[in-house]
Amino acid sequence: QLSIELKQNLKNTMTQKYQQEGEESVTSAVDKLQQEFKCCGSNNYTDWADSLWIRSQEASGRKVPDSCCKTITDLCGRRDHPSNIYKENGCITKLENFIQEHLKIIGAVGISIACVQIFGMIFTCCLYKSLKQEPY
């Protein structure tokens, strides 16, 4: 269920909000996502064909954003050849893997903190018991 929601929301964000007025933070986040994870589009590079920006004059004939390019140059998104863009991978799979890997770390830290707290409670109980038995 979460995977389906994530896929739909990511694709919708990329196609509807990328390079739109007032959505500069979305554009920056999508560009960073595509460059950091070496991916293009939500499922793959063809997702960009539905983009409002790609279909507009502002895209200057690009087929994908320049952030999909392996080496970013101005207007490199006009050429969607595999040697030029991250054609084989969509960002959704890589994003899901990233989240899953980091959830394990967060879980491990949480369990560690819980163990320290339990140890502290046991120590406190022992200390309380020993103080209660000894008169002042």
mmCIF file of N, CA and C in Angstrom:
data_model
loop_
_atom_site.group_PDB
_atom_site.id
_atom_site.type_symbol
_atom_site.label_atom_id
_atom_site.label_comp_id
_atom_site.label_asym_id
_atom_site.label_seq_id
_atom_site.Cartn_x
_atom_site.Cartn_y
_atom_site.Cartn_z
ATOM 1 N N GLN A 1 0.832 -1.201 0.000
ATOM 2 C CA GLN A 1 0.000 0.000 0.000
ATOM 3 C C GLN A 1 0.871 1.257 0.000
ATOM 4 N N LEU A 2 1.863 1.298 0.886
ATOM 5 C CA LEU A 2 2.754 2.448 0.963
ATOM 6 C C LEU A 2 3.536 2.619 -0.332
ATOM 7 N N SER A 3 3.983 1.507 -0.895
ATOM 8 C CA SER A 3 4.742 1.545 -2.138
ATOM 9 C C SER A 3 3.919 2.151 -3.270
ATOM 10 N N ILE A 4 2.649 1.775 -3.365
ATOM 11 C CA ILE A 4 1.764 2.295 -4.410
ATOM 12 C C ILE A 4 1.567 3.797 -4.220
ATOM 13 N N GLU A 5 1.333 4.222 -2.978
ATOM 14 C CA GLU A 5 1.156 5.652 -2.680
ATOM 15 C C GLU A 5 2.413 6.437 -3.027
ATOM 16 N N LEU A 6 3.563 5.901 -2.634
ATOM 17 C CA LEU A 6 4.833 6.566 -2.894
ATOM 18 C C LEU A 6 5.065 6.714 -4.392
ATOM 19 N N LYS A 7 4.811 5.645 -5.145
ATOM 20 C CA LYS A 7 4.988 5.689 -6.601
ATOM 21 C C LYS A 7 4.100 6.743 -7.241
ATOM 22 N N GLN A 8 2.832 6.744 -6.859
ATOM 23 C CA GLN A 8 1.880 7.683 -7.452
ATOM 24 C C GLN A 8 2.226 9.126 -7.090
ATOM 25 N N ASN A 9 2.567 9.356 -5.836
ATOM 26 C CA ASN A 9 2.897 10.716 -5.406
ATOM 27 C C ASN A 9 4.174 11.234 -6.043
ATOM 28 N N LEU A 10 5.181 10.383 -6.158
ATOM 29 C CA LEU A 10 6.438 10.814 -6.765
ATOM 30 C C LEU A 10 6.237 11.152 -8.235
ATOM 31 N N LYS A 11 5.529 10.295 -8.958
ATOM 32 C CA LYS A 11 5.291 10.570 -10.379
ATOM 33 C C LYS A 11 4.466 11.845 -10.550
ATOM 34 N N ASN A 12 3.432 12.002 -9.743
ATOM 35 C CA ASN A 12 2.587 13.191 -9.819
ATOM 36 C C ASN A 12 3.398 14.456 -9.525
ATOM 37 N N THR A 13 4.238 14.390 -8.515
ATOM 38 C CA THR A 13 5.079 15.540 -8.173
ATOM 39 C C THR A 13 6.009 15.890 -9.323
ATOM 40 N N MET A 14 6.630 14.872 -9.900
ATOM 41 C CA MET A 14 7.566 15.123 -10.993
ATOM 42 C C MET A 14 6.867 15.698 -12.230
ATOM 43 N N THR A 15 5.727 15.162 -12.562
ATOM 44 C CA THR A 15 5.067 15.593 -13.802
ATOM 45 C C THR A 15 4.271 16.884 -13.650
ATOM 46 N N GLN A 16 3.720 17.137 -12.473
ATOM 47 C CA GLN A 16 2.844 18.302 -12.299
ATOM 48 C C GLN A 16 3.533 19.522 -11.678
ATOM 49 N N LYS A 17 4.562 19.314 -10.873
ATOM 50 C CA LYS A 17 5.138 20.434 -10.126
ATOM 51 C C LYS A 17 6.544 20.825 -10.546
ATOM 52 N N TYR A 18 7.232 19.972 -11.284
ATOM 53 C CA TYR A 18 8.616 20.261 -11.674
ATOM 54 C C TYR A 18 8.669 21.500 -12.565
ATOM 55 N N GLN A 19 9.528 22.425 -12.215
ATOM 56 C CA GLN A 19 9.752 23.687 -12.945
ATOM 57 C C GLN A 19 8.495 24.556 -13.063
ATOM 58 N N GLN A 20 7.582 24.420 -12.123
ATOM 59 C CA GLN A 20 6.383 25.264 -12.138
ATOM 60 C C GLN A 20 6.598 26.441 -11.186
ATOM 61 N N GLU A 21 5.935 27.545 -11.478
ATOM 62 C CA GLU A 21 6.065 28.747 -10.669
ATOM 63 C C GLU A 21 5.637 28.470 -9.224
ATOM 64 N N GLY A 22 6.472 28.896 -8.290
ATOM 65 C CA GLY A 22 6.188 28.689 -6.875
ATOM 66 C C GLY A 22 6.588 27.316 -6.361
ATOM 67 N N GLU A 23 7.129 26.472 -7.221
ATOM 68 C CA GLU A 23 7.512 25.102 -6.829
ATOM 69 C C GLU A 23 9.026 24.888 -6.947
ATOM 70 N N GLU A 24 9.782 25.943 -6.690
ATOM 71 C CA GLU A 24 11.240 25.872 -6.837
ATOM 72 C C GLU A 24 11.854 24.820 -5.921
ATOM 73 N N SER A 25 11.297 24.661 -4.722
ATOM 74 C CA SER A 25 11.841 23.669 -3.787
ATOM 75 C C SER A 25 11.616 22.249 -4.305
ATOM 76 N N VAL A 26 10.487 22.020 -4.980
ATOM 77 C CA VAL A 26 10.208 20.704 -5.577
ATOM 78 C C VAL A 26 11.209 20.440 -6.695
ATOM 79 N N THR A 27 11.422 21.437 -7.546
ATOM 80 C CA THR A 27 12.365 21.300 -8.659
ATOM 81 C C THR A 27 13.759 20.972 -8.136
ATOM 82 N N SER A 28 14.192 21.689 -7.128
ATOM 83 C CA SER A 28 15.509 21.460 -6.542
ATOM 84 C C SER A 28 15.610 20.057 -5.936
ATOM 85 N N ALA A 29 14.561 19.627 -5.236
ATOM 86 C CA ALA A 29 14.550 18.297 -4.609
ATOM 87 C C ALA A 29 14.587 17.185 -5.654
ATOM 88 N N VAL A 30 13.822 17.337 -6.732
ATOM 89 C CA VAL A 30 13.795 16.322 -7.794
ATOM 90 C C VAL A 30 15.155 16.256 -8.481
ATOM 91 N N ASP A 31 15.749 17.416 -8.768
ATOM 92 C CA ASP A 31 17.076 17.435 -9.396
ATOM 93 C C ASP A 31 18.109 16.745 -8.512
ATOM 94 N N LYS A 32 18.063 17.040 -7.219
ATOM 95 C CA LYS A 32 19.013 16.422 -6.276
ATOM 96 C C LYS A 32 18.777 14.915 -6.186
ATOM 97 N N LEU A 33 17.514 14.505 -6.126
ATOM 98 C CA LEU A 33 17.162 13.084 -6.073
ATOM 99 C C LEU A 33 17.723 12.345 -7.286
ATOM 100 N N GLN A 34 17.506 12.896 -8.466
ATOM 101 C CA GLN A 34 17.949 12.225 -9.697
ATOM 102 C C GLN A 34 19.472 12.158 -9.793
ATOM 103 N N GLN A 35 20.160 13.184 -9.345
ATOM 104 C CA GLN A 35 21.613 13.171 -9.406
ATOM 105 C C GLN A 35 22.220 12.268 -8.331
ATOM 106 N N GLU A 36 21.706 12.342 -7.114
ATOM 107 C CA GLU A 36 22.267 11.547 -6.010
ATOM 108 C C GLU A 36 22.038 10.052 -6.207
ATOM 109 N N PHE A 37 20.840 9.688 -6.678
ATOM 110 C CA PHE A 37 20.504 8.276 -6.846
ATOM 111 C C PHE A 37 20.787 7.762 -8.254
ATOM 112 N N LYS A 38 21.282 8.639 -9.131
ATOM 113 C CA LYS A 38 21.600 8.263 -10.515
ATOM 114 C C LYS A 38 20.401 7.584 -11.184
ATOM 115 N N CYS A 39 19.290 8.317 -11.206
ATOM 116 C CA CYS A 39 18.049 7.792 -11.758
ATOM 117 C C CYS A 39 17.363 8.878 -12.578
ATOM 118 N N CYS A 40 16.306 8.485 -13.278
ATOM 119 C CA CYS A 40 15.578 9.446 -14.104
ATOM 120 C C CYS A 40 14.098 9.082 -14.107
ATOM 121 N N GLY A 41 13.258 9.991 -13.654
ATOM 122 C CA GLY A 41 11.823 9.743 -13.592
ATOM 123 C C GLY A 41 11.455 8.898 -12.387
ATOM 124 N N SER A 42 10.167 8.693 -12.212
ATOM 125 C CA SER A 42 9.700 7.891 -11.086
ATOM 126 C C SER A 42 9.952 6.409 -11.351
ATOM 127 N N ASN A 43 9.364 5.882 -12.429
ATOM 128 C CA ASN A 43 9.581 4.480 -12.809
ATOM 129 C C ASN A 43 10.736 4.343 -13.794
ATOM 130 N N ASN A 44 10.809 5.252 -14.751
ATOM 131 C CA ASN A 44 11.923 5.350 -15.693
ATOM 132 C C ASN A 44 11.829 6.686 -16.429
ATOM 133 N N TYR A 45 12.730 6.917 -17.355
ATOM 134 C CA TYR A 45 12.809 8.224 -18.017
ATOM 135 C C TYR A 45 11.559 8.582 -18.811
ATOM 136 N N THR A 46 10.749 7.589 -19.220
ATOM 137 C CA THR A 46 9.556 7.882 -20.028
ATOM 138 C C THR A 46 8.476 8.616 -19.231
ATOM 139 N N ASP A 47 8.560 8.605 -17.900
ATOM 140 C CA ASP A 47 7.600 9.352 -17.077
ATOM 141 C C ASP A 47 7.615 10.839 -17.417
ATOM 142 N N TRP A 48 8.768 11.329 -17.847
ATOM 143 C CA TRP A 48 8.889 12.757 -18.131
ATOM 144 C C TRP A 48 8.079 13.194 -19.349
ATOM 145 N N ALA A 49 7.656 12.260 -20.192
ATOM 146 C CA ALA A 49 6.838 12.618 -21.357
ATOM 147 C C ALA A 49 5.506 13.236 -20.929
ATOM 148 N N ASP A 50 5.038 12.901 -19.718
ATOM 149 C CA ASP A 50 3.776 13.439 -19.194
ATOM 150 C C ASP A 50 3.955 14.760 -18.451
ATOM 151 N N SER A 51 5.171 15.238 -18.339
ATOM 152 C CA SER A 51 5.456 16.436 -17.556
ATOM 153 C C SER A 51 4.922 17.706 -18.214
ATOM 154 N N LEU A 52 4.306 18.549 -17.399
ATOM 155 C CA LEU A 52 3.829 19.844 -17.891
ATOM 156 C C LEU A 52 4.994 20.664 -18.435
ATOM 157 N N TRP A 53 6.116 20.617 -17.750
ATOM 158 C CA TRP A 53 7.276 21.410 -18.161
ATOM 159 C C TRP A 53 7.880 20.889 -19.466
ATOM 160 N N ILE A 54 8.039 19.573 -19.583
ATOM 161 C CA ILE A 54 8.635 18.998 -20.797
ATOM 162 C C ILE A 54 7.790 19.344 -22.018
ATOM 163 N N ARG A 55 6.475 19.382 -21.847
ATOM 164 C CA ARG A 55 5.581 19.697 -22.965
ATOM 165 C C ARG A 55 5.494 21.195 -23.255
ATOM 166 N N SER A 56 6.090 22.013 -22.398
ATOM 167 C CA SER A 56 6.021 23.464 -22.596
ATOM 168 C C SER A 56 7.204 23.963 -23.433
ATOM 169 N N GLN A 57 7.105 25.204 -23.876
ATOM 170 C CA GLN A 57 8.183 25.832 -24.648
ATOM 171 C C GLN A 57 9.432 26.051 -23.787
ATOM 172 N N GLU A 58 9.227 26.219 -22.486
ATOM 173 C CA GLU A 58 10.344 26.475 -21.571
ATOM 174 C C GLU A 58 11.373 25.347 -21.558
ATOM 175 N N ALA A 59 10.950 24.145 -21.894
ATOM 176 C CA ALA A 59 11.860 22.991 -21.862
ATOM 177 C C ALA A 59 12.858 23.016 -23.012
ATOM 178 N N SER A 60 12.639 23.858 -23.993
ATOM 179 C CA SER A 60 13.563 24.012 -25.133
ATOM 180 C C SER A 60 13.871 22.694 -25.831
ATOM 181 N N GLY A 61 12.862 21.859 -25.989
ATOM 182 C CA GLY A 61 13.041 20.598 -26.712
ATOM 183 C C GLY A 61 13.639 19.467 -25.898
ATOM 184 N N ARG A 62 13.795 19.656 -24.614
ATOM 185 C CA ARG A 62 14.331 18.573 -23.774
ATOM 186 C C ARG A 62 13.319 17.433 -23.710
ATOM 187 N N LYS A 63 13.840 16.220 -23.606
ATOM 188 C CA LYS A 63 12.993 15.041 -23.407
ATOM 189 C C LYS A 63 12.954 14.667 -21.933
ATOM 190 N N VAL A 64 13.988 15.049 -21.224
ATOM 191 C CA VAL A 64 14.097 14.847 -19.776
ATOM 192 C C VAL A 64 14.806 16.066 -19.190
ATOM 193 N N PRO A 65 14.678 16.297 -17.879
ATOM 194 C CA PRO A 65 15.434 17.403 -17.266
ATOM 195 C C PRO A 65 16.937 17.139 -17.350
ATOM 196 N N ASP A 66 17.709 18.194 -17.314
ATOM 197 C CA ASP A 66 19.163 18.044 -17.376
ATOM 198 C C ASP A 66 19.712 17.234 -16.200
ATOM 199 N N SER A 67 18.971 17.175 -15.092
ATOM 200 C CA SER A 67 19.437 16.407 -13.925
ATOM 201 C C SER A 67 19.407 14.897 -14.169
ATOM 202 N N CYS A 68 18.784 14.453 -15.270
ATOM 203 C CA CYS A 68 18.807 13.033 -15.648
ATOM 204 C C CYS A 68 20.114 12.661 -16.345
ATOM 205 N N CYS A 69 20.868 13.649 -16.766
ATOM 206 C CA CYS A 69 22.098 13.400 -17.529
ATOM 207 C C CYS A 69 23.213 12.877 -16.631
ATOM 208 N N LYS A 70 23.999 11.972 -17.182
ATOM 209 C CA LYS A 70 25.131 11.421 -16.441
ATOM 210 C C LYS A 70 26.175 12.503 -16.197
ATOM 211 N N THR A 71 26.391 13.349 -17.202
ATOM 212 C CA THR A 71 27.242 14.525 -17.060
ATOM 213 C C THR A 71 26.384 15.719 -17.422
ATOM 214 N N ILE A 72 26.128 16.575 -16.455
ATOM 215 C CA ILE A 72 25.203 17.683 -16.688
ATOM 216 C C ILE A 72 25.871 18.798 -17.487
ATOM 217 N N THR A 73 25.244 19.112 -18.609
ATOM 218 C CA THR A 73 25.593 20.289 -19.400
ATOM 219 C C THR A 73 24.280 20.944 -19.786
ATOM 220 N N ASP A 74 24.349 22.196 -20.215
ATOM 221 C CA ASP A 74 23.129 22.904 -20.584
ATOM 222 C C ASP A 74 22.456 22.206 -21.767
ATOM 223 N N LEU A 75 21.181 21.940 -21.638
ATOM 224 C CA LEU A 75 20.336 21.294 -22.656
ATOM 225 C C LEU A 75 20.725 19.844 -22.953
ATOM 226 N N CYS A 76 21.441 19.190 -22.041
ATOM 227 C CA CYS A 76 21.807 17.787 -22.272
ATOM 228 C C CYS A 76 20.579 16.884 -22.272
ATOM 229 N N GLY A 77 19.470 17.347 -21.696
ATOM 230 C CA GLY A 77 18.244 16.560 -21.650
ATOM 231 C C GLY A 77 17.538 16.430 -22.989
ATOM 232 N N ARG A 78 18.055 17.076 -24.024
ATOM 233 C CA ARG A 78 17.461 16.937 -25.368
ATOM 234 C C ARG A 78 17.743 15.562 -25.958
ATOM 235 N N ARG A 79 18.837 14.960 -25.506
ATOM 236 C CA ARG A 79 19.262 13.675 -26.056
ATOM 237 C C ARG A 79 19.011 12.591 -25.015
ATOM 238 N N ASP A 80 18.069 11.681 -25.294
ATOM 239 C CA ASP A 80 17.746 10.635 -24.309
ATOM 240 C C ASP A 80 18.409 9.302 -24.634
ATOM 241 N N HIS A 81 19.636 9.365 -25.105
ATOM 242 C CA HIS A 81 20.408 8.162 -25.417
ATOM 243 C C HIS A 81 20.957 7.562 -24.119
ATOM 244 N N PRO A 82 21.015 6.204 -24.023
ATOM 245 C CA PRO A 82 21.504 5.559 -22.787
ATOM 246 C C PRO A 82 22.898 6.008 -22.349
ATOM 247 N N SER A 83 23.731 6.429 -23.284
ATOM 248 C CA SER A 83 25.066 6.888 -22.893
ATOM 249 C C SER A 83 25.010 8.268 -22.245
ATOM 250 N N ASN A 84 23.890 8.951 -22.420
ATOM 251 C CA ASN A 84 23.756 10.322 -21.948
ATOM 252 C C ASN A 84 22.963 10.443 -20.646
ATOM 253 N N ILE A 85 21.904 9.641 -20.490
ATOM 254 C CA ILE A 85 21.031 9.770 -19.317
ATOM 255 C C ILE A 85 20.934 8.459 -18.535
ATOM 256 N N TYR A 86 20.439 8.571 -17.312
ATOM 257 C CA TYR A 86 20.178 7.391 -16.479
ATOM 258 C C TYR A 86 18.867 6.783 -16.951
ATOM 259 N N LYS A 87 18.953 6.001 -18.015
ATOM 260 C CA LYS A 87 17.764 5.494 -18.699
ATOM 261 C C LYS A 87 17.195 4.238 -18.053
ATOM 262 N N GLU A 88 18.056 3.427 -17.480
ATOM 263 C CA GLU A 88 17.636 2.110 -17.003
ATOM 264 C C GLU A 88 16.914 2.138 -15.666
ATOM 265 N N ASN A 89 17.090 3.184 -14.892
ATOM 266 C CA ASN A 89 16.541 3.165 -13.536
ATOM 267 C C ASN A 89 15.598 4.323 -13.248
ATOM 268 N N GLY A 90 14.473 3.978 -12.617
ATOM 269 C CA GLY A 90 13.598 5.011 -12.080
ATOM 270 C C GLY A 90 14.010 5.293 -10.644
ATOM 271 N N CYS A 91 13.576 6.411 -10.120
ATOM 272 C CA CYS A 91 13.986 6.814 -8.765
ATOM 273 C C CYS A 91 13.212 6.097 -7.671
ATOM 274 N N ILE A 92 12.023 5.596 -7.974
ATOM 275 C CA ILE A 92 11.177 5.028 -6.928
ATOM 276 C C ILE A 92 11.822 3.811 -6.264
ATOM 277 N N THR A 93 12.402 2.921 -7.056
ATOM 278 C CA THR A 93 13.041 1.719 -6.513
ATOM 279 C C THR A 93 14.223 2.094 -5.629
ATOM 280 N N LYS A 94 15.025 3.029 -6.108
ATOM 281 C CA LYS A 94 16.194 3.445 -5.337
ATOM 282 C C LYS A 94 15.789 4.173 -4.062
ATOM 283 N N LEU A 95 14.725 4.959 -4.138
ATOM 284 C CA LEU A 95 14.233 5.672 -2.962
ATOM 285 C C LEU A 95 13.681 4.691 -1.927
ATOM 286 N N GLU A 96 12.944 3.679 -2.375
ATOM 287 C CA GLU A 96 12.418 2.654 -1.459
ATOM 288 C C GLU A 96 13.559 1.912 -0.767
ATOM 289 N N ASN A 97 14.584 1.541 -1.530
ATOM 290 C CA ASN A 97 15.742 0.842 -0.951
ATOM 291 C C ASN A 97 16.445 1.714 0.085
ATOM 292 N N PHE A 98 16.605 2.994 -0.233
ATOM 293 C CA PHE A 98 17.250 3.939 0.684
ATOM 294 C C PHE A 98 16.469 4.031 1.992
ATOM 295 N N ILE A 99 15.158 4.152 1.888
ATOM 296 C CA ILE A 99 14.305 4.250 3.083
ATOM 297 C C ILE A 99 14.395 2.970 3.909
ATOM 298 N N GLN A 100 14.327 1.809 3.242
ATOM 299 C CA GLN A 100 14.394 0.535 3.967
ATOM 300 C C GLN A 100 15.731 0.365 4.683
ATOM 301 N N GLU A 101 16.825 0.728 4.016
ATOM 302 C CA GLU A 101 18.142 0.607 4.638
ATOM 303 C C GLU A 101 18.247 1.495 5.878
ATOM 304 N N HIS A 102 17.729 2.689 5.787
ATOM 305 C CA HIS A 102 17.834 3.620 6.905
ATOM 306 C C HIS A 102 16.833 3.319 8.013
ATOM 307 N N LEU A 103 15.727 2.671 7.688
ATOM 308 C CA LEU A 103 14.781 2.268 8.731
ATOM 309 C C LEU A 103 15.410 1.230 9.651
ATOM 310 N N LYS A 104 16.243 0.365 9.104
ATOM 311 C CA LYS A 104 16.938 -0.634 9.921
ATOM 312 C C LYS A 104 17.868 0.053 10.920
ATOM 313 N N ILE A 105 18.561 1.076 10.460
ATOM 314 C CA ILE A 105 19.476 1.818 11.340
ATOM 315 C C ILE A 105 18.690 2.521 12.442
ATOM 316 N N ILE A 106 17.603 3.181 12.062
ATOM 317 C CA ILE A 106 16.763 3.874 13.045
ATOM 318 C C ILE A 106 16.199 2.876 14.056
ATOM 319 N N GLY A 107 15.760 1.721 13.582
ATOM 320 C CA GLY A 107 15.246 0.676 14.470
ATOM 321 C C GLY A 107 16.307 0.186 15.437
ATOM 322 N N ALA A 108 17.520 -0.013 14.940
ATOM 323 C CA ALA A 108 18.614 -0.481 15.795
ATOM 324 C C ALA A 108 18.946 0.550 16.870
ATOM 325 N N VAL A 109 18.960 1.818 16.495
ATOM 326 C CA VAL A 109 19.220 2.884 17.474
ATOM 327 C C VAL A 109 18.106 2.915 18.517
ATOM 328 N N GLY A 110 16.869 2.779 18.075
ATOM 329 C CA GLY A 110 15.724 2.767 18.996
ATOM 330 C C GLY A 110 15.798 1.622 19.988
ATOM 331 N N ILE A 111 16.143 0.440 19.512
ATOM 332 C CA ILE A 111 16.273 -0.733 20.390
ATOM 333 C C ILE A 111 17.421 -0.525 21.380
ATOM 334 N N SER A 112 18.518 0.056 20.912
ATOM 335 C CA SER A 112 19.660 0.325 21.804
ATOM 336 C C SER A 112 19.270 1.280 22.922
ATOM 337 N N ILE A 113 18.563 2.334 22.572
ATOM 338 C CA ILE A 113 18.116 3.304 23.586
ATOM 339 C C ILE A 113 17.174 2.632 24.582
ATOM 340 N N ALA A 114 16.275 1.783 24.085
ATOM 341 C CA ALA A 114 15.344 1.070 24.968
ATOM 342 C C ALA A 114 16.109 0.170 25.943
ATOM 343 N N CYS A 115 17.145 -0.506 25.460
ATOM 344 C CA CYS A 115 17.948 -1.379 26.330
ATOM 345 C C CYS A 115 18.647 -0.573 27.423
ATOM 346 N N VAL A 116 19.200 0.577 27.057
ATOM 347 C CA VAL A 116 19.861 1.439 28.045
ATOM 348 C C VAL A 116 18.852 1.898 29.094
ATOM 349 N N GLN A 117 17.652 2.256 28.664
ATOM 350 C CA GLN A 117 16.620 2.702 29.609
ATOM 351 C C GLN A 117 16.187 1.566 30.537
ATOM 352 N N ILE A 118 16.040 0.370 30.003
ATOM 353 C CA ILE A 118 15.664 -0.785 30.834
ATOM 354 C C ILE A 118 16.761 -1.068 31.863
ATOM 355 N N PHE A 119 18.020 -1.030 31.422
ATOM 356 C CA PHE A 119 19.139 -1.220 32.342
ATOM 357 C C PHE A 119 19.113 -0.151 33.432
ATOM 358 N N GLY A 120 18.837 1.088 33.060
ATOM 359 C CA GLY A 120 18.747 2.189 34.029
ATOM 360 C C GLY A 120 17.626 1.979 35.028
ATOM 361 N N MET A 121 16.483 1.471 34.562
ATOM 362 C CA MET A 121 15.352 1.210 35.468
ATOM 363 C C MET A 121 15.692 0.097 36.450
ATOM 364 N N ILE A 122 16.338 -0.953 35.972
ATOM 365 C CA ILE A 122 16.732 -2.065 36.849
ATOM 366 C C ILE A 122 17.725 -1.564 37.902
ATOM 367 N N PHE A 123 18.707 -0.786 37.462
ATOM 368 C CA PHE A 123 19.697 -0.226 38.385
ATOM 369 C C PHE A 123 19.023 0.671 39.426
ATOM 370 N N THR A 124 18.071 1.485 39.001
ATOM 371 C CA THR A 124 17.335 2.374 39.910
ATOM 372 C C THR A 124 16.552 1.566 40.939
ATOM 373 N N CYS A 125 15.905 0.497 40.495
ATOM 374 C CA CYS A 125 15.143 -0.361 41.420
ATOM 375 C C CYS A 125 16.063 -1.009 42.452
ATOM 376 N N CYS A 126 17.214 -1.493 42.001
ATOM 377 C CA CYS A 126 18.181 -2.108 42.923
ATOM 378 C C CYS A 126 18.692 -1.081 43.929
ATOM 379 N N LEU A 127 18.987 0.112 43.466
ATOM 380 C CA LEU A 127 19.465 1.180 44.335
ATOM 381 C C LEU A 127 18.394 1.571 45.351
ATOM 382 N N TYR A 128 17.171 1.683 44.908
ATOM 383 C CA TYR A 128 16.047 2.023 45.792
ATOM 384 C C TYR A 128 15.876 0.957 46.873
ATOM 385 N N LYS A 129 15.966 -0.310 46.442
ATOM 386 C CA LYS A 129 15.794 -1.421 47.383
ATOM 387 C C LYS A 129 16.905 -1.421 48.428
ATOM 388 N N SER A 130 18.153 -1.180 48.005
ATOM 389 C CA SER A 130 19.268 -1.187 48.958
ATOM 390 C C SER A 130 19.188 0.008 49.913
ATOM 391 N N LEU A 131 18.724 1.156 49.446
ATOM 392 C CA LEU A 131 18.570 2.326 50.317
ATOM 393 C C LEU A 131 17.429 2.129 51.306
ATOM 394 N N LYS A 132 16.386 1.440 50.886
ATOM 395 C CA LYS A 132 15.226 1.197 51.740
ATOM 396 C C LYS A 132 15.597 0.247 52.891
ATOM 397 N N GLN A 133 16.476 -0.720 52.617
ATOM 398 C CA GLN A 133 16.859 -1.697 53.635
ATOM 399 C C GLN A 133 17.835 -1.109 54.655
ATOM 400 N N GLU A 134 18.663 -0.163 54.250
ATOM 401 C CA GLU A 134 19.655 0.416 55.161
ATOM 402 C C GLU A 134 19.063 1.633 55.871
ATOM 403 N N PRO A 135 19.091 1.615 57.211
ATOM 404 C CA PRO A 135 18.604 2.804 57.937
ATOM 405 C C PRO A 135 19.627 3.933 57.845
ATOM 406 N N TYR A 136 19.166 5.148 58.006
ATOM 407 C CA TYR A 136 20.049 6.318 57.905
ATOM 408 C C TYR A 136 21.011 6.382 59.031
#
